[in-house]
Amino acid sequence: MCSPNGPRDPAPVLLEPGALTRCRHRVHLDAAFPEQLAVAPENTGVKQRQEAAAAQRESVRVRLTEADPDGWVRIAPDGPAAQRARDTLAACRAGADKIWGAVLPHERDTGRRGRVEILLRDADRGGYIPVIVVNHKVTDPGSGATTSGLFAWEPALDATRKVRAQLRDQIRLAHVYRMLERHGQASPSKVGGAIGYGADCILVHDLTAVLDEYDARFADRIAVARGDLGTVPSQIGECRACPWWSRCHGELEEAHDVSLVASGTRADVLRAHGVTTVDQLAAWEGDPPEDWPQGPFADAVVTAQAWLAGTPLVRRHDTVTVVRADVEVDVDMESYQEHGAYLWGTLLNVAGTSTYRPFVTWDPVPTGDEARSFGEFWTWLMTERAAAAASGKTFAAYCYSRSAEDKWLLGSARRFAGAAGVPTVAEVREFIDSPQWVDIYQAVGENFVCPNGKGLKKIAPIAGFHWRDDEAGGEASMSWYREAVGYDGDPDVSQRQRLLEYNEDDVNATKVLREWMSDGALDEIPHARDLRP
């Protein structure tokens, strides 16, 4: 379309800091095909994380501004970005102490676009310190971090916290810092802050440690977005939630690209050694590359061979082994983000009979009622364990990928210490460190090479198990939970039943998988040696 004065200038390519920790090929596609991106289906998980992040930001804003109603300048959250940017710079030039919702002017020449939740005036050195609000943890228990209280900028070494590495946070802060520099509004201290999940402090980041990397990343990504550097698709973890994945996946499959079976940095290493296709990896002979980054290299070769053969699972050994017991309990925990574990589902299996029993709270987490449901679950589990021992029977409890269950077992013991039925951390540790706590995910990895991944939804169908709900999955369950407890309106009881059935299917899936490993896998799954060309 032409204006009365001639053709319009094309829209400038502008990057926000998220692009700097994103797949380079995605940056290219986002910039090259904005119309397609605008109509791409929204990923459920991405939407949920965005909504949770927005809720976290609003919660922190309310808390901070209520504590000092007259101390904040709030930039209007709506309206043209250019006006909000003018308002932000006006507040900075007027010397506002604290600014919420800052937006900085788009930089058509450099390609930067940026905003930040908080700008704090550096009272000692002048300029502003950017502070972001995020919905993930920014510290862990330990020492060595520099933190400040929420209500006054007073950085000091913290004897109770250590930094949890979050490169994306540092890159975002560096991006805003460079934009502040352009307008003479950056603090000479070259620091930034992050308020994380829990909002109990501001983690202070030294930006001098990341500015060089930021500059290199920005130069690379803006060149990619402008078409000055070429890119090609390659499978990485980010692909699962990428709007361009179906397009890239088709190209990768057509090319038999090696990243389909050795993703991320492993594919980079293989390409450096001249291996670009699945076929070449499957035919590898000799020693593994000296710079192979992770996992047994032999597994990568077998995975390539299995991909070519269309085999979803490959045996490692001549036998398949898994822990079995007289009394078996399958356990599956459901949590909502970092707010709490609202459901501990169990399946008791004794003498061929299985009984599902959930321990649940439908009060929105975090809630004190979580202590009740957790205490009842633990008491029941330990009662079954003790009864088995008293009758001379062996006992085992099973989960699938124990990291989540372990986290919430230990975390719940700490949070609800002293509540009825709640164990001590030492009691939880004794149990999860015992041979009676069995991770079927680990058992699958010990027995099989899994070309399509080791997730329960990938492996259990091979054993013949199928979920009743076609939409069953972790991300979907987050949406069901919000409706079940009424986060966005009246509670929907039907979604509670849906969650219970999903949880029941999960514990049944681990049971079926374990039994199949004992009885059928040996005859049904080929050995790795059977795939060699």
JSON list of N, CA, C and O in Angstrom, two decimals, residues 18 68 102 128 150 192 202 217 247 255 260 291-292 311 358 363 378 380 384 388 419 436 447 462 468 508 514 527:
[
{"chain": "A", "resi": 18, "resn": "GLY", "atom": "N", "xyz": [13.59, -11.55, 25.05]},
{"chain": "A", "resi": 18, "resn": "GLY", "atom": "CA", "xyz": [13.29, -12.97, 24.97]},
{"chain": "A", "resi": 18, "resn": "GLY", "atom": "C", "xyz": [13.88, -13.63, 23.74]},
{"chain": "A", "resi": 18, "resn": "GLY", "atom": "O", "xyz": [14.20, -14.82, 23.75]},
{"chain": "A", "resi": 68, "resn": "ASP", "atom": "N", "xyz": [3.67, 1.83, 49.90]},
{"chain": "A", "resi": 68, "resn": "ASP", "atom": "CA", "xyz": [4.15, 3.21, 49.73]},
{"chain": "A", "resi": 68, "resn": "ASP", "atom": "C", "xyz": [3.32, 3.87, 48.64]},
{"chain": "A", "resi": 68, "resn": "ASP", "atom": "O", "xyz": [3.80, 4.11, 47.53]},
{"chain": "A", "resi": 102, "resn": "ALA", "atom": "N", "xyz": [7.55, 0.57, 33.37]},
{"chain": "A", "resi": 102, "resn": "ALA", "atom": "CA", "xyz": [8.33, 1.41, 32.46]},
{"chain": "A", "resi": 102, "resn": "ALA", "atom": "C", "xyz": [8.37, 0.82, 31.05]},
{"chain": "A", "resi": 102, "resn": "ALA", "atom": "O", "xyz": [8.53, -0.38, 30.86]},
{"chain": "A", "resi": 128, "resn": "TYR", "atom": "N", "xyz": [19.06, 5.04, 36.78]},
{"chain": "A", "resi": 128, "resn": "TYR", "atom": "CA", "xyz": [18.05, 4.08, 37.24]},
{"chain": "A", "resi": 128, "resn": "TYR", "atom": "C", "xyz": [18.55, 2.64, 37.16]},
{"chain": "A", "resi": 128, "resn": "TYR", "atom": "O", "xyz": [19.31, 2.27, 36.26]},
{"chain": "A", "resi": 150, "resn": "LEU", "atom": "N", "xyz": [12.55, -5.81, 49.75]},
{"chain": "A", "resi": 150, "resn": "LEU", "atom": "CA", "xyz": [11.62, -5.37, 48.72]},
{"chain": "A", "resi": 150, "resn": "LEU", "atom": "C", "xyz": [11.33, -3.87, 48.78]},
{"chain": "A", "resi": 150, "resn": "LEU", "atom": "O", "xyz": [11.09, -3.24, 47.75]},
{"chain": "A", "resi": 192, "resn": "GLY", "atom": "N", "xyz": [21.30, -4.77, 38.24]},
{"chain": "A", "resi": 192, "resn": "GLY", "atom": "CA", "xyz": [19.87, -4.91, 38.05]},
{"chain": "A", "resi": 192, "resn": "GLY", "atom": "C", "xyz": [19.32, -5.83, 39.10]},
{"chain": "A", "resi": 192, "resn": "GLY", "atom": "O", "xyz": [20.08, -6.43, 39.89]},
{"chain": "A", "resi": 202, "resn": "ILE", "atom": "N", "xyz": [14.83, -8.94, 46.62]},
{"chain": "A", "resi": 202, "resn": "ILE", "atom": "CA", "xyz": [15.27, -8.61, 45.27]},
{"chain": "A", "resi": 202, "resn": "ILE", "atom": "C", "xyz": [16.67, -9.20, 45.10]},
{"chain": "A", "resi": 202, "resn": "ILE", "atom": "O", "xyz": [17.59, -8.86, 45.86]},
{"chain": "A", "resi": 217, "resn": "ARG", "atom": "N", "xyz": [25.09, -11.60, 21.72]},
{"chain": "A", "resi": 217, "resn": "ARG", "atom": "CA", "xyz": [23.82, -12.26, 21.40]},
{"chain": "A", "resi": 217, "resn": "ARG", "atom": "C", "xyz": [22.90, -11.31, 20.62]},
{"chain": "A", "resi": 217, "resn": "ARG", "atom": "O", "xyz": [22.25, -11.72, 19.66]},
{"chain": "A", "resi": 247, "resn": "ARG", "atom": "N", "xyz": [6.25, -27.03, 10.79]},
{"chain": "A", "resi": 247, "resn": "ARG", "atom": "CA", "xyz": [6.99, -26.67, 9.58]},
{"chain": "A", "resi": 247, "resn": "ARG", "atom": "C", "xyz": [8.43, -27.21, 9.66]},
{"chain": "A", "resi": 247, "resn": "ARG", "atom": "O", "xyz": [8.91, -27.87, 8.73]},
{"chain": "A", "resi": 255, "resn": "ALA", "atom": "N", "xyz": [14.91, -34.35, 5.50]},
{"chain": "A", "resi": 255, "resn": "ALA", "atom": "CA", "xyz": [16.37, -34.38, 5.39]},
{"chain": "A", "resi": 255, "resn": "ALA", "atom": "C", "xyz": [17.01, -35.48, 6.23]},
{"chain": "A", "resi": 255, "resn": "ALA", "atom": "O", "xyz": [18.21, -35.67, 6.17]},
{"chain": "A", "resi": 260, "resn": "LEU", "atom": "N", "xyz": [17.00, -34.98, 14.95]},
{"chain": "A", "resi": 260, "resn": "LEU", "atom": "CA", "xyz": [15.78, -35.72, 15.28]},
{"chain": "A", "resi": 260, "resn": "LEU", "atom": "C", "xyz": [16.05, -36.81, 16.31]},
{"chain": "A", "resi": 260, "resn": "LEU", "atom": "O", "xyz": [15.14, -37.20, 17.06]},
{"chain": "A", "resi": 291, "resn": "ASP", "atom": "N", "xyz": [34.42, -34.99, 22.34]},
{"chain": "A", "resi": 291, "resn": "ASP", "atom": "CA", "xyz": [33.68, -33.87, 22.89]},
{"chain": "A", "resi": 291, "resn": "ASP", "atom": "C", "xyz": [32.18, -34.16, 23.00]},
{"chain": "A", "resi": 291, "resn": "ASP", "atom": "O", "xyz": [31.37, -33.23, 23.06]},
{"chain": "A", "resi": 292, "resn": "TRP", "atom": "N", "xyz": [31.82, -35.46, 23.03]},
{"chain": "A", "resi": 292, "resn": "TRP", "atom": "CA", "xyz": [30.39, -35.80, 23.16]},
{"chain": "A", "resi": 292, "resn": "TRP", "atom": "C", "xyz": [29.86, -35.26, 24.48]},
{"chain": "A", "resi": 292, "resn": "TRP", "atom": "O", "xyz": [30.41, -35.53, 25.55]},
{"chain": "A", "resi": 311, "resn": "THR", "atom": "N", "xyz": [11.29, -48.45, 15.17]},
{"chain": "A", "resi": 311, "resn": "THR", "atom": "CA", "xyz": [11.13, -49.18, 16.41]},
{"chain": "A", "resi": 311, "resn": "THR", "atom": "C", "xyz": [11.04, -48.21, 17.59]},
{"chain": "A", "resi": 311, "resn": "THR", "atom": "O", "xyz": [11.96, -47.43, 17.80]},
{"chain": "A", "resi": 358, "resn": "PRO", "atom": "N", "xyz": [-7.48, -41.38, 46.25]},
{"chain": "A", "resi": 358, "resn": "PRO", "atom": "CA", "xyz": [-6.85, -40.07, 46.17]},
{"chain": "A", "resi": 358, "resn": "PRO", "atom": "C", "xyz": [-6.88, -39.35, 47.51]},
{"chain": "A", "resi": 358, "resn": "PRO", "atom": "O", "xyz": [-7.82, -39.48, 48.29]},
{"chain": "A", "resi": 363, "resn": "ASP", "atom": "N", "xyz": [-9.36, -26.78, 48.01]},
{"chain": "A", "resi": 363, "resn": "ASP", "atom": "CA", "xyz": [-9.11, -25.37, 48.32]},
{"chain": "A", "resi": 363, "resn": "ASP", "atom": "C", "xyz": [-7.97, -24.91, 47.41]},
{"chain": "A", "resi": 363, "resn": "ASP", "atom": "O", "xyz": [-6.95, -25.61, 47.29]},
{"chain": "A", "resi": 378, "resn": "TRP", "atom": "N", "xyz": [0.45, -39.46, 53.74]},
{"chain": "A", "resi": 378, "resn": "TRP", "atom": "CA", "xyz": [1.66, -40.05, 54.32]},
{"chain": "A", "resi": 378, "resn": "TRP", "atom": "C", "xyz": [1.30, -41.09, 55.38]},
{"chain": "A", "resi": 378, "resn": "TRP", "atom": "O", "xyz": [1.91, -42.17, 55.42]},
{"chain": "A", "resi": 380, "resn": "TRP", "atom": "N", "xyz": [-1.39, -42.92, 55.60]},
{"chain": "A", "resi": 380, "resn": "TRP", "atom": "CA", "xyz": [-1.90, -44.11, 54.92]},
{"chain": "A", "resi": 380, "resn": "TRP", "atom": "C", "xyz": [-0.77, -44.92, 54.31]},
{"chain": "A", "resi": 380, "resn": "TRP", "atom": "O", "xyz": [-0.71, -46.15, 54.47]},
{"chain": "A", "resi": 384, "resn": "GLU", "atom": "N", "xyz": [0.38, -48.82, 55.37]},
{"chain": "A", "resi": 384, "resn": "GLU", "atom": "CA", "xyz": [0.47, -49.96, 54.45]},
{"chain": "A", "resi": 384, "resn": "GLU", "atom": "C", "xyz": [1.87, -50.57, 54.47]},
{"chain": "A", "resi": 384, "resn": "GLU", "atom": "O", "xyz": [2.04, -51.79, 54.43]},
{"chain": "A", "resi": 388, "resn": "ALA", "atom": "N", "xyz": [2.62, -54.43, 55.79]},
{"chain": "A", "resi": 388, "resn": "ALA", "atom": "CA", "xyz": [3.31, -55.42, 54.97]},
{"chain": "A", "resi": 388, "resn": "ALA", "atom": "C", "xyz": [4.47, -56.04, 55.74]},
{"chain": "A", "resi": 388, "resn": "ALA", "atom": "O", "xyz": [4.67, -57.26, 55.74]},
{"chain": "A", "resi": 419, "resn": "ALA", "atom": "N", "xyz": [2.15, -30.36, 61.68]},
{"chain": "A", "resi": 419, "resn": "ALA", "atom": "CA", "xyz": [0.74, -30.61, 61.42]},
{"chain": "A", "resi": 419, "resn": "ALA", "atom": "C", "xyz": [0.44, -32.09, 61.54]},
{"chain": "A", "resi": 419, "resn": "ALA", "atom": "O", "xyz": [1.33, -32.95, 61.42]},
{"chain": "A", "resi": 436, "resn": "GLN", "atom": "N", "xyz": [12.66, -49.28, 48.77]},
{"chain": "A", "resi": 436, "resn": "GLN", "atom": "CA", "xyz": [11.21, -49.44, 48.63]},
{"chain": "A", "resi": 436, "resn": "GLN", "atom": "C", "xyz": [10.56, -48.30, 47.84]},
{"chain": "A", "resi": 436, "resn": "GLN", "atom": "O", "xyz": [9.37, -48.38, 47.54]},
{"chain": "A", "resi": 447, "resn": "ASN", "atom": "N", "xyz": [16.66, -50.32, 31.30]},
{"chain": "A", "resi": 447, "resn": "ASN", "atom": "CA", "xyz": [16.36, -51.49, 30.48]},
{"chain": "A", "resi": 447, "resn": "ASN", "atom": "C", "xyz": [16.25, -51.22, 28.99]},
{"chain": "A", "resi": 447, "resn": "ASN", "atom": "O", "xyz": [16.46, -52.13, 28.19]},
{"chain": "A", "resi": 462, "resn": "ILE", "atom": "N", "xyz": [3.08, -48.41, 24.61]},
{"chain": "A", "resi": 462, "resn": "ILE", "atom": "CA", "xyz": [3.80, -49.57, 24.07]},
{"chain": "A", "resi": 462, "resn": "ILE", "atom": "C", "xyz": [3.46, -50.82, 24.88]},
{"chain": "A", "resi": 462, "resn": "ILE", "atom": "O", "xyz": [3.40, -51.93, 24.35]},
{"chain": "A", "resi": 468, "resn": "ARG", "atom": "N", "xyz": [-8.00, -42.56, 29.31]},
{"chain": "A", "resi": 468, "resn": "ARG", "atom": "CA", "xyz": [-9.40, -42.37, 28.94]},
{"chain": "A", "resi": 468, "resn": "ARG", "atom": "C", "xyz": [-9.63, -41.02, 28.27]},
{"chain": "A", "resi": 468, "resn": "ARG", "atom": "O", "xyz": [-10.48, -40.90, 27.39]},
{"chain": "A", "resi": 508, "resn": "ASN", "atom": "N", "xyz": [-2.39, -46.15, 37.20]},
{"chain": "A", "resi": 508, "resn": "ASN", "atom": "CA", "xyz": [-2.62, -47.42, 36.50]},
{"chain": "A", "resi": 508, "resn": "ASN", "atom": "C", "xyz": [-1.60, -47.64, 35.40]},
{"chain": "A", "resi": 508, "resn": "ASN", "atom": "O", "xyz": [-1.20, -48.78, 35.13]},
{"chain": "A", "resi": 514, "resn": "ARG", "atom": "N", "xyz": [4.91, -51.61, 34.58]},
{"chain": "A", "resi": 514, "resn": "ARG", "atom": "CA", "xyz": [5.77, -52.47, 35.42]},
{"chain": "A", "resi": 514, "resn": "ARG", "atom": "C", "xyz": [5.46, -53.95, 35.16]},
{"chain": "A", "resi": 514, "resn": "ARG", "atom": "O", "xyz": [6.38, -54.77, 35.01]},
{"chain": "A", "resi": 527, "resn": "HIS", "atom": "N", "xyz": [16.33, -56.46, 20.75]},
{"chain": "A", "resi": 527, "resn": "HIS", "atom": "CA", "xyz": [17.59, -56.09, 21.38]},
{"chain": "A", "resi": 527, "resn": "HIS", "atom": "C", "xyz": [18.36, -55.15, 20.46]},
{"chain": "A", "resi": 527, "resn": "HIS", "atom": "O", "xyz": [18.19, -55.18, 19.23]}
]
